[in-house]
């Protein structure tokens, strides 16, 4: 078991939870559906806020408001829209610490990790602030005699984003910033588990100069989501979450004529070649496997050492390092990772550890039953490590989304390559090796959307695109980078001619350029 560490005591459970709201037309709007969700402090298990869950009528009101606001916003020139994003960047930077602490208190990730969540979101805002260049179309002079052809990128109208709990700043900004920059109005439906940071970001967009109604935040559950998916005034939907829901959102949205980009689960592998720097590998696996308590879609959950000697050495070093990890409250400055987001998440993760033991995997480090003194009601589990996991086991096939790392031993490089390539998820993968030929071959042949070479979490920079393959992603266009501009705009092509005055008469054949 991992050693317990003390932290400040829990707050008084008699404290009244905060009452959260929706954010529509630049104002906080109380919920009217009489349906609410609890927002927990994962470190204490206490309810710290109540969030209203919008019904159809409330969601439709947000859509109508966005539809009214969008044409004026779209008429702003791109430079003017970009200036709003630039002012927003400064406002967020001014209160970065308070935002990180608020995020940490609702999600459970450590405060330094929350800073990273915010930063990766801001990098996409920075990219989107280049919208004057990104919206430039194409032009062909004299495509035919006296005929010019040019293209325009125009906004879609109203776009919705349905975002998950695990990155309550980053993914809302990944969705909203490119959409707003392109001239759309945006409706954000954040996770009801940690909605306070998305609401604060909406306030800061308004303060930065975004007109009321251009960004609305609606908290809700399935009824609200279904309204966004079926209402004809919503032109496009972006989603991040579990694969079953991603598939549901994609099929429902596209059946109602909407553009959709939906990203689901993952089972990210790290291939460890015999020539890899094992110290570097262990550092990478510890951070990528256990950071944020494994609640990352890009977390490494499967290590694949090639050869028994590599595997034995890797497992021995991992065991030594894992047993020294510090699990603590999210505000503990010395914690390596904090609690899971809810008690249900805790029970689910520890249920997978139970399952792995039943399936016959070798439980090298058991994180179940972990407690933090002073925070006995928090949603804590320690890091777990399985060895000799096989591809037929559910703990290999399914996404656990917790601090559980599985070691699947491979006899050869080809066996290792086959594992991520044949898995139903195709989000990210990494290979650690000193051999350039091996790295190049792996990068070209592996069947996943994102690849890291000696990089454990290969999340691309903001000006490249992010997205997985197979059942990790539904839709043709990915998040951020150039794909985000394509997703949030439609291309209009204009063919023009200015007659010289000479009469040519009617033509009954298809036009050709001469």
Short mmCIF file of C-alpha atoms in Angstrom, two decimals, residues 68-375:
data_model
loop_
_atom_site.label_atom_id
_atom_site.label_comp_id
_atom_site.label_asym_id
_atom_site.label_seq_id
_atom_site.Cartn_x
_atom_site.Cartn_y
_atom_site.Cartn_z
CA UNK A 68 -30.36 36.23 -32.32
CA UNK A 69 -26.85 37.27 -31.28
CA UNK A 70 -24.87 35.42 -33.97
CA UNK A 71 -25.44 37.58 -37.11
CA UNK A 72 -24.06 40.75 -35.51
CA UNK A 73 -21.02 38.87 -34.17
CA UNK A 74 -20.39 37.29 -37.58
CA UNK A 75 -20.48 40.75 -39.15
CA UNK A 76 -17.54 41.87 -37.02
CA UNK A 77 -14.34 41.74 -39.03
CA UNK A 78 -11.89 38.97 -38.07
CA UNK A 79 -9.41 41.36 -36.48
CA UNK A 80 -12.10 42.70 -34.15
CA UNK A 81 -13.11 39.21 -33.09
CA UNK A 82 -9.44 38.36 -32.54
CA UNK A 83 -9.05 41.32 -30.20
CA UNK A 84 -11.76 39.89 -27.95
CA UNK A 85 -9.77 36.65 -27.72
CA UNK A 86 -6.59 38.56 -26.92
CA UNK A 87 -8.29 40.52 -24.12
CA UNK A 88 -9.74 37.25 -22.81
CA UNK A 89 -6.23 35.74 -22.65
CA UNK A 90 -5.07 38.61 -20.45
CA UNK A 91 -8.09 38.38 -18.15
CA UNK A 92 -7.59 34.66 -17.61
CA UNK A 93 -3.90 35.18 -16.99
CA UNK A 94 -4.69 37.79 -14.35
CA UNK A 95 -6.67 35.27 -12.28
CA UNK A 96 -4.97 32.05 -13.28
CA UNK A 97 -4.25 31.01 -9.68
CA UNK A 98 -7.82 31.42 -8.44
CA UNK A 99 -9.16 29.60 -11.50
CA UNK A 100 -6.74 26.72 -10.92
CA UNK A 101 -7.79 26.41 -7.28
CA UNK A 102 -11.48 26.49 -8.20
CA UNK A 103 -10.92 23.84 -10.86
CA UNK A 104 -8.91 21.68 -8.47
CA UNK A 105 -11.55 21.90 -5.75
CA UNK A 106 -14.30 20.49 -8.02
CA UNK A 107 -12.32 18.03 -10.13
CA UNK A 108 -9.80 16.71 -7.60
CA UNK A 109 -6.66 17.15 -9.71
CA UNK A 110 -3.79 18.93 -8.00
CA UNK A 111 -3.46 22.69 -8.34
CA UNK A 112 -0.31 22.45 -10.54
CA UNK A 113 -2.17 20.00 -12.79
CA UNK A 114 -5.11 22.43 -12.92
CA UNK A 115 -2.71 25.12 -14.11
CA UNK A 116 -1.75 22.82 -16.98
CA UNK A 117 -5.43 22.27 -17.80
CA UNK A 118 -5.92 26.03 -18.13
CA UNK A 119 -2.69 26.58 -20.06
CA UNK A 120 -3.45 23.98 -22.73
CA UNK A 121 -6.83 25.63 -23.24
CA UNK A 122 -5.29 29.08 -23.57
CA UNK A 123 -2.89 27.82 -26.22
CA UNK A 124 -5.86 27.07 -28.48
CA UNK A 125 -7.25 30.55 -27.77
CA UNK A 126 -3.87 31.93 -28.86
CA UNK A 127 -4.09 29.88 -32.06
CA UNK A 128 -7.65 31.05 -32.71
CA UNK A 129 -6.58 34.68 -32.28
CA UNK A 130 -4.80 34.24 -35.62
CA UNK A 131 -8.21 33.99 -37.29
CA UNK A 132 -7.61 36.83 -39.81
CA UNK A 133 -4.99 34.65 -41.46
CA UNK A 134 -6.82 31.36 -40.90
CA UNK A 135 -9.98 32.56 -42.68
CA UNK A 136 -8.20 33.65 -45.84
CA UNK A 137 -9.74 31.94 -48.86
CA UNK A 138 -8.30 31.05 -52.24
CA UNK A 139 -8.24 33.14 -55.42
CA UNK A 140 -7.60 32.34 -59.03
CA UNK A 141 -7.24 35.22 -61.42
CA UNK A 142 -8.46 34.70 -65.00
CA UNK A 143 -9.52 31.06 -64.48
CA UNK A 144 -11.27 31.52 -67.81
CA UNK A 145 -11.24 34.49 -70.14
CA UNK A 146 -12.36 37.37 -67.96
CA UNK A 147 -13.47 34.99 -65.19
CA UNK A 148 -12.11 34.97 -61.63
CA UNK A 149 -12.77 32.35 -58.94
CA UNK A 150 -12.45 32.87 -55.20
CA UNK A 151 -13.57 31.08 -52.04
CA UNK A 152 -14.90 32.32 -48.72
CA UNK A 153 -15.04 30.66 -45.31
CA UNK A 154 -18.24 31.62 -43.52
CA UNK A 155 -19.57 30.69 -40.07
CA UNK A 156 -22.12 27.93 -39.55
CA UNK A 157 -24.40 29.85 -37.17
CA UNK A 158 -25.02 28.30 -33.75
CA UNK A 159 -22.60 25.60 -32.56
CA UNK A 160 -22.87 23.49 -29.40
CA UNK A 161 -20.07 21.96 -27.33
CA UNK A 162 -20.68 19.12 -24.86
CA UNK A 163 -17.59 18.75 -22.71
CA UNK A 164 -16.37 16.26 -20.05
CA UNK A 165 -15.43 16.60 -16.40
CA UNK A 166 -11.76 15.70 -16.73
CA UNK A 167 -10.64 18.96 -18.40
CA UNK A 168 -13.16 21.62 -17.33
CA UNK A 169 -11.06 24.49 -18.71
CA UNK A 170 -9.09 23.00 -21.58
CA UNK A 171 -11.77 21.25 -23.59
CA UNK A 172 -14.41 24.01 -23.33
CA UNK A 173 -11.75 26.39 -24.66
CA UNK A 174 -10.74 23.93 -27.38
CA UNK A 175 -14.35 23.90 -28.52
CA UNK A 176 -15.39 27.51 -27.97
CA UNK A 177 -12.37 29.53 -29.10
CA UNK A 178 -12.16 28.39 -32.76
CA UNK A 179 -15.95 28.48 -33.08
CA UNK A 180 -16.21 32.03 -31.76
CA UNK A 181 -13.24 33.21 -33.81
CA UNK A 182 -14.95 31.96 -36.97
CA UNK A 183 -18.05 34.06 -36.20
CA UNK A 184 -20.36 31.45 -34.71
CA UNK A 185 -22.42 31.74 -31.55
CA UNK A 186 -21.53 28.98 -29.13
CA UNK A 187 -23.56 27.07 -26.53
CA UNK A 188 -21.48 25.22 -23.96
CA UNK A 189 -22.95 22.28 -22.06
CA UNK A 190 -20.18 21.53 -19.54
CA UNK A 191 -20.01 18.57 -17.21
CA UNK A 192 -22.34 18.93 -14.27
CA UNK A 193 -19.59 17.50 -12.04
CA UNK A 194 -17.34 20.59 -12.20
CA UNK A 195 -19.16 23.49 -13.89
CA UNK A 196 -17.82 26.50 -11.98
CA UNK A 197 -14.74 27.15 -14.14
CA UNK A 198 -16.70 27.05 -17.44
CA UNK A 199 -19.16 29.56 -15.94
CA UNK A 200 -16.31 31.84 -14.87
CA UNK A 201 -14.70 31.61 -18.32
CA UNK A 202 -18.00 32.75 -19.85
CA UNK A 203 -17.99 35.78 -17.54
CA UNK A 204 -14.46 36.60 -18.64
CA UNK A 205 -15.39 36.36 -22.32
CA UNK A 206 -18.15 38.89 -21.69
CA UNK A 207 -15.71 41.15 -19.85
CA UNK A 208 -13.32 40.84 -22.80
CA UNK A 209 -15.95 42.32 -25.11
CA UNK A 210 -17.90 39.33 -26.43
CA UNK A 211 -21.48 40.48 -27.07
CA UNK A 212 -24.17 38.98 -24.80
CA UNK A 213 -25.67 35.79 -26.22
CA UNK A 214 -22.69 34.86 -28.37
CA UNK A 215 -21.52 32.45 -25.66
CA UNK A 216 -24.19 30.80 -23.50
CA UNK A 217 -23.58 28.14 -20.86
CA UNK A 218 -26.36 25.65 -20.13
CA UNK A 219 -25.89 23.06 -17.41
CA UNK A 220 -27.85 19.88 -17.87
CA UNK A 221 -28.16 16.18 -18.44
CA UNK A 222 -29.64 14.03 -21.21
CA UNK A 223 -32.70 16.20 -21.84
CA UNK A 224 -30.56 19.25 -22.45
CA UNK A 225 -28.12 17.28 -24.64
CA UNK A 226 -30.92 15.78 -26.73
CA UNK A 227 -32.36 19.24 -27.29
CA UNK A 228 -29.03 20.47 -28.64
CA UNK A 229 -28.74 17.38 -30.87
CA UNK A 230 -32.19 17.68 -32.42
CA UNK A 231 -32.95 21.42 -32.56
CA UNK A 232 -32.63 22.59 -36.20
CA UNK A 233 -31.17 25.93 -35.13
CA UNK A 234 -27.97 24.20 -33.94
CA UNK A 235 -25.76 23.65 -36.99
CA UNK A 236 -22.92 21.64 -35.44
CA UNK A 237 -22.02 19.75 -32.27
CA UNK A 238 -18.67 18.92 -30.69
CA UNK A 239 -18.39 16.30 -27.96
CA UNK A 240 -15.76 14.68 -25.73
CA UNK A 241 -16.60 11.83 -23.35
CA UNK A 242 -17.04 8.07 -23.29
CA UNK A 243 -17.26 6.09 -26.52
CA UNK A 244 -20.90 4.92 -26.13
CA UNK A 245 -22.06 8.51 -25.61
CA UNK A 246 -19.76 9.84 -28.35
CA UNK A 247 -21.32 7.38 -30.79
CA UNK A 248 -24.83 8.32 -29.61
CA UNK A 249 -24.14 12.05 -29.98
CA UNK A 250 -22.60 11.56 -33.43
CA UNK A 251 -25.35 9.37 -34.84
CA UNK A 252 -28.13 11.53 -33.38
CA UNK A 253 -26.60 14.82 -34.50
CA UNK A 254 -25.83 13.66 -38.02
CA UNK A 255 -29.29 12.09 -38.35
CA UNK A 256 -30.65 15.58 -37.73
CA UNK A 257 -28.46 17.13 -40.40
CA UNK A 258 -25.74 18.52 -38.16
CA UNK A 259 -22.00 18.51 -38.54
CA UNK A 260 -20.44 16.57 -35.64
CA UNK A 261 -17.00 15.82 -34.19
CA UNK A 262 -17.19 13.41 -31.26
CA UNK A 263 -14.30 11.95 -29.30
CA UNK A 264 -14.60 8.93 -27.03
CA UNK A 265 -12.56 6.56 -24.92
CA UNK A 266 -8.98 5.42 -25.16
CA UNK A 267 -6.56 2.67 -24.21
CA UNK A 268 -3.21 4.29 -24.80
CA UNK A 269 -0.19 1.97 -25.04
CA UNK A 270 3.48 2.69 -24.43
CA UNK A 271 5.84 0.34 -26.26
CA UNK A 272 9.17 -0.12 -24.43
CA UNK A 273 11.92 -1.45 -26.66
CA UNK A 274 14.93 -3.29 -25.15
CA UNK A 275 17.24 -0.40 -26.10
CA UNK A 276 15.11 2.27 -24.39
CA UNK A 277 16.46 4.41 -21.56
CA UNK A 278 14.66 2.68 -18.68
CA UNK A 279 15.02 5.63 -16.30
CA UNK A 280 13.31 7.83 -18.87
CA UNK A 281 10.65 5.17 -19.45
CA UNK A 282 9.79 4.85 -15.75
CA UNK A 283 9.56 8.62 -15.30
CA UNK A 284 7.28 8.80 -18.32
CA UNK A 285 5.02 5.96 -17.20
CA UNK A 286 4.68 7.28 -13.67
CA UNK A 287 3.58 10.71 -14.88
CA UNK A 288 1.47 9.58 -17.81
CA UNK A 289 -0.15 6.67 -16.01
CA UNK A 290 -0.90 8.19 -12.62
CA UNK A 291 -1.06 11.95 -13.18
CA UNK A 292 -4.52 13.39 -12.55
CA UNK A 293 -5.40 10.00 -11.00
CA UNK A 294 -5.48 8.55 -14.52
CA UNK A 295 -8.51 10.65 -15.45
CA UNK A 296 -7.11 11.73 -18.82
CA UNK A 297 -8.11 10.52 -22.26
CA UNK A 298 -4.40 10.55 -23.13
CA UNK A 299 -3.24 8.74 -19.99
CA UNK A 300 -0.99 5.75 -20.64
CA UNK A 301 -2.85 2.75 -19.23
CA UNK A 302 -0.90 -0.08 -20.94
CA UNK A 303 2.88 -0.58 -20.88
CA UNK A 304 4.20 -3.06 -23.46
CA UNK A 305 7.80 -4.06 -22.74
CA UNK A 306 9.40 -6.12 -25.51
CA UNK A 307 11.19 -9.21 -24.19
CA UNK A 308 11.14 -10.82 -20.75
CA UNK A 309 14.34 -9.14 -19.60
CA UNK A 310 12.94 -5.70 -20.41
CA UNK A 311 9.66 -6.56 -18.73
CA UNK A 312 11.24 -7.85 -15.52
CA UNK A 313 13.45 -4.80 -15.17
CA UNK A 314 10.58 -2.41 -15.94
CA UNK A 315 8.14 -3.96 -13.45
CA UNK A 316 10.76 -3.97 -10.69
CA UNK A 317 11.52 -0.28 -11.17
CA UNK A 318 7.85 0.66 -11.48
CA UNK A 319 7.01 -1.15 -8.25
CA UNK A 320 9.71 0.69 -6.38
CA UNK A 321 8.62 4.10 -7.69
CA UNK A 322 4.87 3.57 -7.37
CA UNK A 323 5.01 2.61 -3.71
CA UNK A 324 6.58 6.00 -3.00
CA UNK A 325 3.93 8.10 -4.72
CA UNK A 326 2.10 10.63 -2.58
CA UNK A 327 -1.69 10.64 -2.83
CA UNK A 328 -3.30 13.62 -1.14
CA UNK A 329 -5.98 16.28 -1.18
CA UNK A 330 -6.13 18.35 -4.33
CA UNK A 331 -4.79 21.42 -2.50
CA UNK A 332 -1.85 19.49 -0.97
CA UNK A 333 1.25 21.04 -2.61
CA UNK A 334 3.21 17.81 -2.14
CA UNK A 335 0.61 15.43 -3.62
CA UNK A 336 1.52 13.62 -6.84
CA UNK A 337 -2.17 13.12 -7.58
CA UNK A 338 -5.46 13.68 -5.83
CA UNK A 339 -8.83 11.95 -5.55
CA UNK A 340 -11.16 10.71 -8.25
CA UNK A 341 -14.02 13.00 -9.21
CA UNK A 342 -16.92 11.15 -7.52
CA UNK A 343 -17.58 8.18 -5.28
CA UNK A 344 -19.09 6.37 -8.29
CA UNK A 345 -15.80 6.84 -10.16
CA UNK A 346 -13.90 5.47 -7.16
CA UNK A 347 -16.13 2.39 -6.95
CA UNK A 348 -15.81 1.82 -10.69
CA UNK A 349 -11.99 1.99 -10.68
CA UNK A 350 -11.58 -0.25 -7.65
CA UNK A 351 -14.12 -2.63 -9.20
CA UNK A 352 -11.77 -2.97 -12.18
CA UNK A 353 -8.90 -3.82 -9.83
CA UNK A 354 -11.10 -6.52 -8.28
CA UNK A 355 -11.87 -7.77 -11.80
CA UNK A 356 -8.21 -7.88 -12.80
CA UNK A 357 -7.42 -10.11 -9.81
CA UNK A 358 -10.34 -12.37 -10.75
CA UNK A 359 -9.14 -12.55 -14.34
CA UNK A 360 -5.73 -13.79 -13.22
CA UNK A 361 -3.51 -10.76 -13.72
CA UNK A 362 -0.62 -10.32 -11.25
CA UNK A 363 -1.47 -7.38 -8.94
CA UNK A 364 1.99 -6.03 -8.14
CA UNK A 365 0.81 -2.86 -6.36
CA UNK A 366 -2.68 -2.66 -4.81
CA UNK A 367 -4.11 0.85 -4.46
CA UNK A 368 -7.51 -0.14 -3.15
CA UNK A 369 -8.79 1.17 0.16
CA UNK A 370 -6.49 4.16 0.30
CA UNK A 371 -7.32 6.86 2.85
CA UNK A 372 -5.84 10.27 3.55
CA UNK A 373 -5.81 11.30 7.23
CA UNK A 374 -8.19 14.18 7.79
CA UNK A 375 -9.97 13.38 4.53
#
